[in-house]
CSV table of C-alpha atoms in Angstrom, one decimal:
chain,number,residue,atom,x,y,z
V,14,ALA,CA,44.4,-86.7,-12.4
V,15,GLN,CA,45.0,-90.0,-14.4
V,16,SER,CA,48.4,-90.9,-15.3
V,17,VAL,CA,51.0,-93.6,-15.7
V,18,ALA,CA,54.4,-94.1,-14.7
V,19,GLN,CA,57.2,-96.1,-15.8
V,20,PRO,CA,60.2,-95.2,-13.0
V,21,GLU,CA,62.9,-96.9,-15.2
V,22,ASP,CA,64.2,-95.2,-18.2
V,23,GLN,CA,66.5,-98.4,-19.0
V,24,VAL,CA,66.1,-102.3,-17.6
V,25,ASN,CA,69.5,-104.4,-18.5
V,26,VAL,CA,69.3,-108.2,-18.2
V,27,ALA,CA,71.2,-111.0,-19.3
V,28,GLU,CA,70.1,-113.4,-21.8
V,29,GLY,CA,68.3,-116.3,-19.6
V,30,ASN,CA,67.5,-114.5,-16.5
V,31,PRO,CA,64.0,-113.2,-15.4
V,32,LEU,CA,63.2,-109.9,-16.8
V,33,THR,CA,60.4,-107.6,-15.2
V,34,VAL,CA,59.8,-103.6,-16.3
V,35,LYS,CA,57.6,-101.7,-13.7
V,36,CYS,CA,54.3,-99.6,-14.4
V,37,THR,CA,52.1,-98.2,-11.8
V,38,TYR,CA,49.0,-96.1,-12.5
V,39,SER,CA,46.5,-93.5,-11.2
V,40,VAL,CA,42.8,-93.9,-12.6
V,41,SER,CA,39.5,-93.3,-11.4
V,42,GLY,CA,37.3,-96.5,-11.4
V,43,ASN,CA,38.2,-99.9,-12.8
V,44,PRO,CA,41.5,-99.7,-14.6
V,45,TYR,CA,41.9,-101.1,-18.5
V,46,LEU,CA,45.7,-101.5,-18.6
V,47,PHE,CA,48.1,-102.5,-21.8
V,48,TRP,CA,51.5,-103.0,-22.5
V,49,TYR,CA,53.0,-102.2,-26.1
V,50,VAL,CA,56.4,-103.0,-27.4
V,51,GLN,CA,58.3,-101.0,-30.2
V,52,TYR,CA,61.0,-102.1,-31.9
V,53,PRO,CA,63.4,-99.7,-34.1
V,54,ASN,CA,61.7,-97.5,-36.4
V,55,ARG,CA,58.4,-99.1,-36.0
V,56,GLY,CA,55.1,-98.9,-34.9
V,57,LEU,CA,53.7,-100.0,-31.5
V,58,GLN,CA,52.8,-103.3,-31.3
V,59,PHE,CA,49.9,-104.7,-28.4
V,60,LEU,CA,51.8,-107.3,-26.2
V,61,LEU,CA,48.7,-107.6,-23.7
V,62,LYS,CA,46.1,-106.1,-21.6
V,63,TYR,CA,44.3,-106.5,-18.4
V,64,ILE,CA,40.5,-105.2,-18.4
V,65,THR,CA,39.3,-107.9,-15.5
V,66,GLY,CA,39.6,-111.5,-14.2
V,67,ASP,CA,42.8,-113.2,-13.3
V,68,ASN,CA,45.6,-110.9,-12.2
V,69,LEU,CA,48.3,-112.7,-14.2
V,70,VAL,CA,47.6,-112.1,-17.8
V,71,LYS,CA,49.7,-113.8,-20.3
V,72,GLY,CA,50.5,-112.3,-23.9
V,73,SER,CA,52.5,-112.4,-27.1
V,74,TYR,CA,56.1,-113.9,-27.2
V,75,GLY,CA,56.2,-115.2,-23.5
V,76,PHE,CA,55.4,-112.1,-21.7
V,77,GLU,CA,53.0,-111.8,-19.0
V,78,ALA,CA,51.6,-109.0,-16.7
V,79,GLU,CA,50.7,-109.0,-13.2
V,80,PHE,CA,48.1,-106.4,-12.0
V,81,ASN,CA,48.0,-105.7,-8.1
V,82,LYS,CA,45.3,-103.2,-7.3
V,83,SER,CA,46.3,-102.7,-3.7
V,84,GLN,CA,50.0,-101.5,-5.2
V,85,THR,CA,48.3,-100.0,-8.3
V,86,SER,CA,51.1,-101.5,-10.6
V,87,PHE,CA,50.8,-103.7,-13.9
V,88,HIS,CA,54.4,-104.8,-14.3
V,89,LEU,CA,55.5,-106.8,-17.4
V,90,LYS,CA,57.4,-109.9,-17.0
V,91,LYS,CA,59.3,-112.7,-18.7
V,92,PRO,CA,60.5,-115.9,-16.7
V,93,SER,CA,63.8,-116.1,-19.5
V,94,ALA,CA,64.8,-113.0,-21.4
V,95,LEU,CA,66.0,-113.3,-25.2
V,96,VAL,CA,68.6,-110.6,-26.7
V,97,SER,CA,65.6,-110.1,-29.3
V,98,ASP,CA,63.5,-108.8,-26.5
V,99,SER,CA,65.6,-105.8,-26.7
V,100,ALA,CA,63.1,-102.8,-27.4
V,101,LEU,CA,61.2,-99.6,-25.8
V,102,TYR,CA,58.0,-101.2,-23.8
V,103,PHE,CA,55.4,-98.7,-23.0
V,104,CYS,CA,52.8,-99.1,-20.4
V,105,ALA,CA,49.0,-97.7,-20.9
V,106,VAL,CA,46.0,-96.9,-18.9
V,107,ARG,CA,42.6,-96.6,-20.7
V,108,VAL,CA,41.1,-93.1,-19.9
V,109,LEU,CA,37.2,-93.3,-18.8
V,110,GLY,CA,35.2,-90.4,-20.0
V,111,GLY,CA,34.6,-89.0,-23.5
V,112,ALA,CA,33.4,-90.3,-26.8
V,113,THR,CA,35.9,-92.8,-27.2
V,114,ASN,CA,39.0,-95.0,-25.7
V,115,LYS,CA,41.8,-92.6,-25.0
V,116,LEU,CA,44.9,-94.1,-23.7
V,117,ILE,CA,47.8,-92.5,-21.4
V,118,PHE,CA,51.3,-93.7,-22.1
V,119,GLY,CA,54.0,-93.9,-19.8
V,120,THR,CA,57.3,-92.4,-21.0
V,121,GLY,CA,59.0,-95.8,-22.1
V,122,THR,CA,61.3,-98.2,-20.7
V,123,LEU,CA,64.4,-99.3,-23.0
V,124,LEU,CA,65.0,-103.2,-22.4
V,125,ALA,CA,68.7,-104.0,-23.3
V,126,VAL,CA,69.3,-107.8,-23.0
V,127,GLN,CA,72.9,-108.8,-23.1
V,128,PRO,CA,74.2,-112.2,-24.5
M,18,ASP,CA,50.9,-102.4,-38.6
M,19,ALA,CA,48.6,-104.9,-40.9
M,20,GLY,CA,46.0,-103.0,-42.3
M,21,ILE,CA,47.4,-99.2,-41.3
M,22,THR,CA,49.4,-97.6,-43.5
M,23,GLN,CA,51.1,-93.9,-43.2
M,24,SER,CA,52.0,-91.4,-45.6
M,25,PRO,CA,54.5,-90.1,-46.2
M,26,ARG,CA,57.1,-92.3,-43.9
M,27,HIS,CA,59.5,-89.2,-43.8
M,28,LYS,CA,59.1,-85.8,-44.5
M,29,VAL,CA,61.4,-82.8,-44.1
M,30,THR,CA,59.9,-79.2,-44.4
M,31,GLU,CA,60.9,-75.9,-43.8
M,32,THR,CA,59.3,-73.7,-40.7
M,33,GLY,CA,55.9,-71.7,-41.6
M,34,THR,CA,55.1,-74.6,-44.4
M,35,PRO,CA,51.9,-76.4,-44.2
M,36,VAL,CA,52.0,-80.1,-43.9
M,37,THR,CA,49.4,-82.9,-43.8
M,38,LEU,CA,50.3,-86.5,-43.0
M,39,ARG,CA,47.8,-89.2,-44.1
M,40,CYS,CA,46.5,-92.5,-42.0
M,41,HIS,CA,44.8,-95.0,-44.3
M,42,GLN,CA,43.3,-98.4,-42.6
M,43,THR,CA,41.5,-101.0,-44.2
M,44,GLU,CA,40.2,-102.5,-41.3
M,45,ASN,CA,36.6,-100.6,-41.1
M,46,HIS,CA,37.4,-99.6,-37.3
M,47,ARG,CA,35.6,-96.6,-36.2
M,48,TYR,CA,37.7,-94.9,-34.0
M,49,MET,CA,41.3,-93.4,-35.2
M,50,TYR,CA,43.6,-91.3,-33.1
M,51,TRP,CA,46.9,-89.5,-34.0
M,52,TYR,CA,49.6,-89.4,-31.5
M,53,ARG,CA,53.2,-87.9,-31.6
M,54,GLN,CA,56.0,-89.4,-29.6
M,55,ASP,CA,59.0,-87.5,-28.2
M,56,PRO,CA,62.1,-88.8,-25.8
M,57,GLY,CA,61.0,-88.2,-22.5
M,58,HIS,CA,57.4,-87.8,-23.1
M,59,GLY,CA,56.2,-91.2,-24.4
M,60,LEU,CA,52.9,-91.2,-26.8
M,61,ARG,CA,50.8,-88.1,-26.5
M,62,LEU,CA,47.4,-87.9,-28.2
M,63,ILE,CA,47.1,-84.9,-30.3
M,64,HIS,CA,43.2,-85.6,-31.8
M,65,TYR,CA,41.0,-88.4,-32.4
M,66,SER,CA,37.9,-89.5,-34.1
M,67,TYR,CA,34.9,-91.8,-33.2
M,68,GLY,CA,33.2,-91.6,-36.4
M,69,VAL,CA,33.1,-89.7,-39.8
M,70,LYS,CA,33.2,-86.3,-39.6
M,71,ASP,CA,33.5,-86.3,-35.8
M,72,THR,CA,36.5,-85.5,-34.3
M,73,ASP,CA,37.8,-84.3,-30.5
M,74,LYS,CA,41.1,-83.0,-29.4
M,75,GLY,CA,43.5,-84.6,-27.3
M,76,GLU,CA,46.1,-83.2,-24.8
M,77,VAL,CA,48.5,-81.7,-27.6
M,78,SER,CA,46.2,-79.9,-30.1
M,79,ASP,CA,47.5,-76.7,-30.5
M,80,GLY,CA,48.9,-75.7,-34.1
M,81,TYR,CA,47.1,-79.3,-35.6
M,82,SER,CA,44.1,-79.8,-37.1
M,83,VAL,CA,42.4,-82.9,-38.3
M,84,SER,CA,39.5,-83.9,-40.8
M,85,ARG,CA,37.8,-87.4,-41.4
M,86,SER,CA,35.5,-87.5,-44.4
M,87,LYS,CA,35.9,-91.3,-44.9
M,88,THR,CA,36.1,-94.0,-42.5
M,89,GLU,CA,39.0,-95.3,-43.7
M,90,ASP,CA,41.3,-92.1,-43.8
M,91,PHE,CA,42.3,-89.6,-41.3
M,92,LEU,CA,44.4,-87.1,-42.1
M,93,LEU,CA,46.6,-84.4,-39.6
M,94,THR,CA,47.3,-80.9,-40.7
M,95,LEU,CA,50.0,-78.7,-39.6
M,96,GLU,CA,48.7,-75.5,-40.7
M,97,SER,CA,52.2,-73.6,-40.4
M,98,ALA,CA,55.0,-76.2,-39.0
M,99,THR,CA,57.5,-75.2,-36.4
M,100,SER,CA,60.4,-76.9,-35.4
M,101,SER,CA,58.5,-78.1,-32.1
M,102,GLN,CA,56.6,-79.7,-34.1
M,103,THR,CA,59.6,-82.1,-35.2
M,104,SER,CA,58.5,-85.5,-34.3
M,105,VAL,CA,57.3,-88.9,-35.0
M,106,TYR,CA,53.8,-89.3,-35.6
M,107,PHE,CA,51.7,-92.5,-35.2
M,108,CYS,CA,48.2,-93.1,-36.2
M,109,ALA,CA,46.1,-96.0,-34.2
M,110,ILE,CA,42.7,-97.5,-35.0
M,111,SER,CA,40.1,-98.8,-32.4
M,112,GLU,CA,37.0,-100.6,-32.1
M,113,PRO,CA,34.3,-98.6,-29.6
M,114,THR,CA,33.6,-102.3,-27.8
M,115,GLY,CA,37.2,-103.0,-26.9
M,116,ALA,CA,40.1,-100.6,-25.9
M,117,THR,CA,42.9,-102.1,-27.5
M,118,GLN,CA,44.5,-99.9,-30.0
M,119,TYR,CA,46.6,-100.7,-33.0
M,120,PHE,CA,49.3,-98.6,-34.6
M,121,GLY,CA,50.6,-97.8,-38.1
M,122,PRO,CA,54.1,-97.7,-39.0
M,123,GLY,CA,55.0,-93.7,-38.2
M,124,THR,CA,55.7,-91.1,-39.7
M,125,ARG,CA,58.7,-89.0,-39.2
M,126,LEU,CA,58.9,-85.1,-39.8
M,127,THR,CA,61.6,-82.6,-39.1
M,128,VAL,CA,60.9,-79.1,-39.4
M,129,LEU,CA,63.8,-76.7,-40.1
């Protein structure tokens, strides 16, 4: 079965420190992988995606993600965290088959950046 | 959220009443989706549409129906609301050639 796992419900990091939010996946074929961010009482905002090419993908707000095929992972990273990065982060994978681009989402990781 | 609106943004209703949520887009995207967001479950797909009058079920479609009579509008109907349908509902859109989905601001539904 195709799935996405975010093993940490919450990640705490001090402002200025690097951050990592973990994501692993299980999917048939080549994966399309996504990261979204959700601020309180808002919809999800697209951060970045991996389809093919360079394993290091750069996205919005200084975030990047590293695709690792052997470990089936797509961890989100940022070199220096900001308090304003505090939000809920979702990893997602595209499901093959059917008439459209369906996504399966992880359960989300709450990032808390302390000043 | 640009180009996607959802109405109403908040609704409180009683068990057994019908409820319709509306998603409206100005992007002319072919694909539209309805998700629900619940703690511990992330987002789960309810129904989706791949064109006018073309819809299909997602993973949690029981108790929900949808309609799409125009490219820009995708309606989600709870025929007889239950407390288990208390949730935040999100609409999303995408183009066929790209997998990225773009989300609306959400509707918070409470069923008493």
